[in-house]
Amino acid sequence: MENKKDALRIHPVPRGMVLQEDFCLRVRSVGMQDWQELKAYRVKVDMHDVRCASMAYFDFSGKVEVEITFPKFYTVYRVDIRPLSLGILPEIGAKRITFVLDKPANLSVEVNKDRFHNLHLFAGAIEEVPDKAGENVLVVQGSLDRPGFLGDGINARLEAMPEDRMLYVEPGIYYIGECIWHLPSHTHIYLEGGAVLMGGLAMEHAEDVYISGRGILYLADYHRFTSINGIRIGNSRNINIENIIFINPPHYTVALGNCENVVIRSIKSFSCEGWSDGVDMMSCRRVLVEGCFLRTSDDCVAIYGSRWDNHGGSREVTVRNMTLWADVAHPTMIGVHGDHREEGDVIEEIIFENIDILEHHEFQPGYLGVLAINAGDKNLVRKVTYRNIRIEPFEHGKVLDFQVKWNKDYNPAPGRGIRDILVENVRVISGDGEELSVIAGYNAEFLVRDVRIRDFYRDGRKMESLEEAGIVVGEFAENVRLE
């Protein structure tokens, strides 16, 4: 029985999972003598030069001590535990690192300045596991030694149950028939820690679907041009996704189109392919994305208007309490796609708040920007707030890129404008790869207007002018001011 004050929960690892053995990991509650071993999964990162990093996860309450040792080849001379804002300082030996956590955290542990073979450590809060013996619960019994199967065939059994039904998936590996499982409405899918689904999930014209647990969607074996998403959701409402881990989906981690009332909370994801964005939304309303760790080889979070079979603008989107790492492209992006065949879309009432940016690495000149608004396709982007953003030194790019653009690769027409933007309490740690930020319109009709930048800091010092902040105001931009 776990002590509620100092509890530690290690999730089982099914036989056959691809592990990474750069590190030996152990954890224990502070004050306890016995350590528990923690296995690390292999996750592939960075599409430009794909490399294998590590990921491990556990849950705890109280205080926990983490030990990392290096049996192979490491001699440790430096350790960075990021986000730096958490202020976690390890004790370092030649072959051993230890540190203590007193609250949940999503961490990157980087030894000897190596960001590509690092350890991603997700220390979560102890969850209340649903009662699988309860009413209206269908249990999928798993095995840690041999794989099972899941997919649309199980839906008939679920749909014969009342609408407050739950599918409880026990630990084990499960292959999804035909690669994608189409989830029914009015269903809670619970993936117990140690449950690994080989394939993606989809919802179309669904409502009241809740996906939770500590399970993994594993898609590393699918080719890039299969374009399989971790979870694809179309024309749906009242959808909640919590705490699931995604390993290398070849396309988006979560793709939203024509959806409303969606909550995506505390997911973790890794990708290493072109167009393998994190959370992308087209024509969506009332979306909350919070508490996630996204390391992607394209945009981490993108908000668009019309695209493909999705029609209309996007509004009332909040992205908060996040850790974003873009090995390629933008950590945040708004505005590229819209209804260029008609009058364009309005993308509005967007908030990005309390976010740590761990990387921005892009050299293509049209695709730079940690905080990027690129209005194209006749889109009007307005009423956007960026607040409490912490930007660590990045490889190459810009801090801000607010431009009305005509990107000939993606836009048949330029955007209509950008207006009413607030950038508040942005704190940048300067690096060698930063270019000047740009705020500019397209022409005298399609302007950027009314941009307020308040409390902009570099290396702990408040900037007193746009020039000092490294921000260039180009043509067709009106009422841009630093406060």
Short mmCIF file of C-alpha atoms in Angstrom, two decimals, residues 34-360:
data_model
loop_
_atom_site.label_atom_id
_atom_site.label_comp_id
_atom_site.label_asym_id
_atom_site.label_seq_id
_atom_site.Cartn_x
_atom_site.Cartn_y
_atom_site.Cartn_z
CA ASP A 34 15.68 0.93 -1.26
CA TRP A 35 15.89 2.18 -4.82
CA GLN A 36 13.53 1.20 -7.65
CA GLU A 37 14.82 0.73 -11.19
CA LEU A 38 13.32 2.84 -13.96
CA LYS A 39 13.51 1.76 -17.60
CA ALA A 40 13.94 4.31 -20.40
CA TYR A 41 12.20 4.15 -23.76
CA ARG A 42 13.91 5.10 -27.02
CA VAL A 43 12.53 8.25 -28.67
CA LYS A 44 13.84 9.62 -31.96
CA VAL A 45 14.40 13.37 -32.28
CA ASP A 46 15.41 15.99 -34.89
CA MET A 47 14.47 15.29 -38.52
CA HIS A 48 17.66 16.90 -39.88
CA ASP A 49 19.86 14.28 -38.24
CA VAL A 50 17.69 11.72 -36.49
CA ARG A 51 19.14 10.58 -33.19
CA CYS A 52 17.98 8.40 -30.33
CA ALA A 53 17.23 10.02 -27.00
CA SER A 54 15.72 8.53 -23.83
CA MET A 55 12.36 8.91 -22.11
CA ALA A 56 11.30 7.59 -18.71
CA TYR A 57 8.27 8.32 -16.53
CA PHE A 58 6.94 7.65 -13.06
CA ASP A 59 4.50 9.15 -10.56
CA PHE A 60 5.09 10.30 -7.00
CA SER A 61 3.91 12.38 -4.09
CA GLY A 62 6.01 13.97 -1.35
CA LYS A 63 9.69 14.08 -2.29
CA VAL A 64 11.60 11.75 -4.56
CA GLU A 65 15.31 11.27 -5.21
CA VAL A 66 16.49 10.47 -8.74
CA GLU A 67 19.81 8.76 -9.51
CA ILE A 68 21.37 8.58 -12.98
CA THR A 69 24.55 6.59 -13.61
CA PHE A 70 26.55 5.96 -16.77
CA PRO A 71 27.85 2.42 -17.17
CA LYS A 72 29.09 2.80 -20.73
CA PHE A 73 31.26 5.73 -21.65
CA TYR A 74 30.23 8.97 -19.98
CA THR A 75 32.47 10.97 -17.75
CA VAL A 76 30.33 13.82 -16.51
CA TYR A 77 31.70 17.34 -16.53
CA ARG A 78 28.45 19.28 -16.88
CA VAL A 79 24.74 18.65 -16.36
CA ASP A 80 21.85 20.94 -17.38
CA ILE A 81 18.38 20.15 -16.10
CA ARG A 82 15.83 22.13 -18.05
CA PRO A 83 13.58 24.08 -18.02
CA LEU A 84 16.05 26.30 -16.24
CA SER A 85 13.17 28.17 -14.60
CA LEU A 86 12.65 25.19 -12.28
CA GLY A 87 16.05 25.80 -10.70
CA ILE A 88 16.93 22.11 -10.25
CA LEU A 89 20.60 21.73 -9.35
CA PRO A 90 21.98 18.18 -9.30
CA GLU A 91 24.84 16.72 -7.36
CA ILE A 92 27.42 15.60 -9.93
CA GLY A 93 30.08 12.92 -9.85
CA ALA A 94 32.21 11.49 -12.63
CA LYS A 95 29.70 8.69 -13.30
CA ARG A 96 26.67 9.65 -11.21
CA ILE A 97 24.03 12.38 -10.93
CA THR A 98 21.41 12.76 -8.21
CA PHE A 99 18.71 15.35 -7.58
CA VAL A 100 15.52 15.72 -5.57
CA LEU A 101 12.04 16.65 -6.79
CA ASP A 102 9.31 17.93 -4.50
CA LYS A 103 6.65 18.49 -7.16
CA PRO A 104 5.75 17.03 -10.57
CA ALA A 105 7.94 18.17 -13.45
CA ASN A 106 8.70 17.46 -17.10
CA LEU A 107 12.47 17.59 -17.46
CA SER A 108 15.29 17.37 -19.95
CA VAL A 109 18.50 16.09 -18.36
CA GLU A 110 21.42 17.00 -20.63
CA VAL A 111 24.87 15.62 -19.91
CA ASN A 112 27.92 17.39 -21.29
CA LYS A 113 25.73 19.82 -23.29
CA ASP A 114 24.21 17.04 -25.41
CA ARG A 115 20.61 17.92 -26.35
CA PHE A 116 20.12 15.02 -28.76
CA HIS A 117 20.96 11.99 -26.62
CA ASN A 118 19.41 13.45 -23.50
CA LEU A 119 17.05 11.97 -20.94
CA HIS A 120 13.45 13.23 -20.92
CA LEU A 121 12.13 12.50 -17.45
CA PHE A 122 8.43 12.91 -16.72
CA ALA A 123 7.69 12.88 -13.00
CA GLY A 124 3.93 13.06 -12.60
CA ALA A 125 1.51 13.28 -9.73
CA ILE A 126 0.00 10.09 -8.34
CA GLU A 127 -3.25 9.61 -10.23
CA GLU A 128 -6.47 8.12 -8.95
CA VAL A 129 -6.81 4.96 -11.03
CA PRO A 130 -10.40 4.14 -12.05
CA ASP A 131 -12.07 1.08 -10.56
CA LYS A 132 -11.95 -1.52 -13.31
CA ALA A 133 -14.45 -3.65 -11.37
CA GLY A 134 -17.01 -0.85 -11.50
CA GLU A 135 -20.23 -0.78 -13.48
CA ASN A 136 -20.12 -0.23 -17.23
CA VAL A 137 -16.40 -1.04 -17.43
CA LEU A 138 -15.03 -3.27 -20.17
CA VAL A 139 -11.56 -4.53 -19.27
CA VAL A 140 -9.01 -5.46 -21.90
CA GLN A 141 -6.75 -7.93 -20.16
CA GLY A 142 -3.11 -7.53 -21.10
CA SER A 143 0.13 -9.43 -20.81
CA LEU A 144 3.61 -8.04 -20.34
CA ASP A 145 5.01 -11.06 -22.21
CA ARG A 146 2.96 -11.29 -25.40
CA PRO A 147 1.09 -8.74 -27.54
CA GLY A 148 -2.65 -8.36 -27.93
CA PHE A 149 -4.94 -6.57 -30.37
CA LEU A 150 -7.33 -3.62 -30.25
CA GLY A 151 -9.39 -1.80 -32.82
CA ASP A 152 -12.79 -1.12 -34.27
CA GLY A 153 -13.98 -4.65 -33.54
CA ILE A 154 -14.29 -3.83 -29.86
CA ASN A 155 -16.61 -0.90 -30.57
CA ALA A 156 -19.71 -3.09 -30.90
CA ARG A 157 -19.20 -4.33 -27.35
CA LEU A 158 -18.77 -0.78 -26.10
CA GLU A 159 -21.78 0.58 -27.94
CA ALA A 160 -23.97 -2.11 -26.38
CA MET A 161 -23.15 -0.60 -22.98
CA PRO A 162 -24.67 2.57 -21.45
CA GLU A 163 -23.17 5.88 -22.57
CA ASP A 164 -21.12 6.42 -19.39
CA ARG A 165 -19.02 3.38 -20.35
CA MET A 166 -15.30 2.87 -19.86
CA LEU A 167 -12.77 0.75 -21.68
CA TYR A 168 -9.96 -0.10 -19.26
CA VAL A 169 -6.75 -1.27 -21.00
CA GLU A 170 -4.31 -3.16 -18.79
CA PRO A 171 -0.49 -3.08 -19.27
CA GLY A 172 0.85 -4.77 -22.38
CA ILE A 173 1.47 -4.16 -26.07
CA TYR A 174 -1.61 -3.95 -28.32
CA TYR A 175 -1.56 -3.81 -32.11
CA ILE A 176 -4.35 -1.70 -33.58
CA GLY A 177 -6.12 -3.38 -36.47
CA GLU A 178 -5.60 -1.46 -39.76
CA CYS A 179 -3.35 0.95 -37.81
CA ILE A 180 -6.08 3.39 -36.71
CA TRP A 181 -8.75 2.77 -34.08
CA HIS A 182 -11.93 4.83 -34.56
CA LEU A 183 -13.29 5.62 -31.11
CA PRO A 184 -17.02 5.70 -30.35
CA SER A 185 -18.75 8.63 -28.65
CA HIS A 186 -19.69 8.72 -24.96
CA THR A 187 -16.73 6.58 -23.95
CA HIS A 188 -13.84 6.88 -21.50
CA ILE A 189 -10.71 5.10 -22.78
CA TYR A 190 -8.32 4.49 -19.89
CA LEU A 191 -4.80 3.29 -20.67
CA GLU A 192 -3.10 2.01 -17.54
CA GLY A 193 0.58 2.80 -17.13
CA GLY A 194 2.46 0.19 -19.14
CA ALA A 195 -0.26 -0.09 -21.82
CA VAL A 196 1.28 0.54 -25.26
CA LEU A 197 -0.90 0.93 -28.35
CA MET A 198 0.83 0.39 -31.70
CA GLY A 199 -1.05 2.79 -33.94
CA GLY A 200 -3.20 5.91 -33.90
CA LEU A 201 -6.65 6.90 -32.68
CA ALA A 202 -9.36 8.77 -34.57
CA MET A 203 -12.69 10.42 -33.84
CA GLU A 204 -15.10 11.76 -36.45
CA HIS A 205 -18.45 13.37 -35.56
CA ALA A 206 -17.84 12.21 -32.00
CA GLU A 207 -18.77 13.73 -28.66
CA ASP A 208 -18.05 13.15 -25.00
CA VAL A 209 -14.86 11.13 -25.42
CA TYR A 210 -12.28 11.03 -22.62
CA ILE A 211 -8.84 9.45 -23.12
CA SER A 212 -6.66 9.24 -20.02
CA GLY A 213 -4.15 7.21 -18.08
CA ARG A 214 -0.41 6.73 -18.29
CA GLY A 215 -0.34 4.70 -21.48
CA ILE A 216 1.69 5.19 -24.66
CA LEU A 217 0.78 5.51 -28.33
CA TYR A 218 3.78 4.10 -30.18
CA LEU A 219 4.07 5.03 -33.88
CA ALA A 220 7.82 4.94 -34.49
CA ASP A 221 7.53 2.09 -37.01
CA TYR A 222 5.25 3.96 -39.42
CA HIS A 223 6.74 5.66 -42.48
CA ARG A 224 6.53 9.43 -42.78
CA PHE A 225 4.22 9.34 -45.80
CA THR A 226 1.62 7.19 -44.10
CA SER A 227 0.64 10.54 -42.52
CA ILE A 228 -0.79 8.76 -39.49
CA ASN A 229 -1.53 11.08 -36.59
CA GLY A 230 -1.27 10.16 -32.95
CA ILE A 231 -4.91 11.24 -32.50
CA ARG A 232 -7.03 12.74 -35.28
CA ILE A 233 -10.26 14.47 -34.25
CA GLY A 234 -12.71 15.89 -36.76
CA ASN A 235 -16.12 17.54 -36.42
CA SER A 236 -16.28 16.63 -32.75
CA ARG A 237 -17.00 18.23 -29.40
CA ASN A 238 -16.47 17.69 -25.70
CA ILE A 239 -13.21 15.79 -26.05
CA ASN A 240 -10.64 15.37 -23.26
CA ILE A 241 -7.15 13.88 -23.65
CA GLU A 242 -4.92 13.63 -20.58
CA ASN A 243 -1.45 12.33 -19.72
CA ILE A 244 -0.92 10.07 -22.73
CA ILE A 245 2.63 9.75 -24.14
CA PHE A 246 3.19 9.75 -27.91
CA ILE A 247 6.35 8.21 -29.36
CA ASN A 248 7.19 9.36 -32.88
CA PRO A 249 3.92 9.79 -34.78
CA PRO A 250 4.84 10.37 -38.45
CA HIS A 251 2.35 13.26 -38.74
CA TYR A 252 0.68 15.42 -36.09
CA THR A 253 0.53 14.34 -32.46
CA VAL A 254 -3.03 15.65 -32.11
CA ALA A 255 -4.86 17.00 -35.17
CA LEU A 256 -8.07 18.96 -34.57
CA GLY A 257 -10.47 20.04 -37.31
CA ASN A 258 -13.89 21.66 -36.86
CA CYS A 259 -13.88 20.85 -33.14
CA GLU A 260 -15.17 22.63 -30.07
CA ASN A 261 -14.82 22.24 -26.33
CA VAL A 262 -11.56 20.28 -26.38
CA VAL A 263 -9.11 19.85 -23.48
CA ILE A 264 -5.61 18.45 -24.09
CA ARG A 265 -3.80 18.20 -20.78
CA SER A 266 -0.36 16.91 -19.75
CA ILE A 267 0.43 14.91 -22.87
CA LYS A 268 4.04 14.28 -23.87
CA SER A 269 5.22 13.82 -27.43
CA PHE A 270 8.29 13.28 -29.61
CA SER A 271 8.55 13.49 -33.40
CA CYS A 272 11.33 13.37 -35.97
CA GLU A 273 9.69 13.72 -39.40
CA GLY A 274 8.79 16.59 -41.68
CA TRP A 275 5.26 17.86 -40.91
CA SER A 276 5.24 15.99 -37.59
CA ASP A 277 3.74 18.91 -35.66
CA GLY A 278 2.55 18.68 -32.08
CA VAL A 279 -0.98 20.00 -31.52
CA ASP A 280 -2.48 21.59 -34.65
CA MET A 281 -5.98 22.96 -34.93
CA MET A 282 -7.99 24.12 -37.92
CA SER A 283 -11.37 25.86 -37.58
CA CYS A 284 -11.71 25.15 -33.85
CA ARG A 285 -13.47 26.85 -30.95
CA ARG A 286 -12.88 26.73 -27.21
CA VAL A 287 -9.71 24.67 -26.98
CA LEU A 288 -7.48 24.38 -23.90
CA VAL A 289 -3.98 22.90 -24.20
CA GLU A 290 -2.11 22.84 -20.90
CA GLY A 291 0.67 21.17 -18.97
CA CYS A 292 2.18 19.41 -22.01
CA PHE A 293 5.76 18.66 -23.06
CA LEU A 294 6.11 18.70 -26.85
CA ARG A 295 9.39 18.03 -28.64
CA THR A 296 8.63 18.11 -32.35
CA SER A 297 10.34 18.35 -35.72
CA ASP A 298 7.85 20.93 -36.92
CA ASP A 299 5.59 23.42 -35.17
CA CYS A 300 4.82 22.49 -31.56
CA VAL A 301 1.43 24.26 -31.48
CA ALA A 302 -0.24 25.74 -34.55
CA ILE A 303 -3.60 27.54 -34.85
CA TYR A 304 -5.13 27.94 -38.31
CA GLY A 305 -8.41 28.72 -40.03
CA SER A 306 -9.82 26.70 -42.93
CA ARG A 307 -7.74 23.84 -44.31
CA TRP A 308 -8.59 20.62 -46.15
CA ASP A 309 -12.18 19.71 -45.17
CA ASN A 310 -12.25 22.12 -42.23
CA HIS A 311 -14.02 25.44 -42.70
CA GLY A 312 -14.15 28.60 -40.59
CA GLY A 313 -11.93 30.56 -38.27
CA SER A 314 -10.51 29.57 -34.89
CA ARG A 315 -11.18 31.36 -31.62
CA GLU A 316 -11.02 31.06 -27.82
CA VAL A 317 -7.85 28.99 -27.69
CA THR A 318 -5.67 28.91 -24.55
CA VAL A 319 -2.24 27.28 -24.43
CA ARG A 320 -0.65 27.44 -20.96
CA ASN A 321 1.80 25.87 -18.53
CA MET A 322 3.72 24.23 -21.36
CA THR A 323 7.25 23.15 -22.26
CA LEU A 324 7.91 23.46 -26.00
CA TRP A 325 10.93 22.22 -27.93
CA ALA A 326 11.00 22.70 -31.72
CA ASP A 327 13.93 20.84 -33.24
CA VAL A 328 12.62 22.32 -36.50
CA ALA A 329 10.30 25.28 -37.20
CA HIS A 330 8.21 27.20 -34.63
CA PRO A 331 7.35 26.49 -31.02
CA THR A 332 4.15 28.52 -31.59
CA MET A 333 2.50 29.47 -34.87
CA ILE A 334 -0.72 31.27 -35.82
CA GLY A 335 -2.35 32.12 -39.08
CA VAL A 336 -0.83 30.45 -42.16
CA HIS A 337 -3.91 28.60 -43.49
CA GLY A 338 -7.39 30.00 -44.14
CA ASP A 339 -10.28 30.32 -46.56
CA HIS A 340 -8.42 31.92 -49.46
CA ARG A 341 -11.21 31.01 -51.92
CA GLU A 342 -13.66 33.33 -50.19
CA GLU A 343 -13.02 36.23 -47.79
CA GLY A 344 -10.57 34.53 -45.47
CA ASP A 345 -11.04 33.63 -41.81
CA VAL A 346 -10.74 35.39 -38.47
CA ILE A 347 -8.42 33.79 -35.91
CA GLU A 348 -8.95 35.52 -32.57
CA GLU A 349 -8.96 35.40 -28.79
CA ILE A 350 -5.78 33.35 -28.45
CA ILE A 351 -3.70 33.14 -25.26
CA PHE A 352 -0.22 31.62 -24.83
CA GLU A 353 0.71 31.81 -21.15
CA ASN A 354 3.38 30.48 -18.77
CA ILE A 355 5.51 28.66 -21.31
CA ASP A 356 9.13 27.49 -21.31
CA ILE A 357 10.78 27.38 -24.74
CA LEU A 358 13.71 24.94 -24.80
CA GLU A 359 14.62 25.12 -28.49
CA HIS A 360 13.90 26.87 -31.81
#
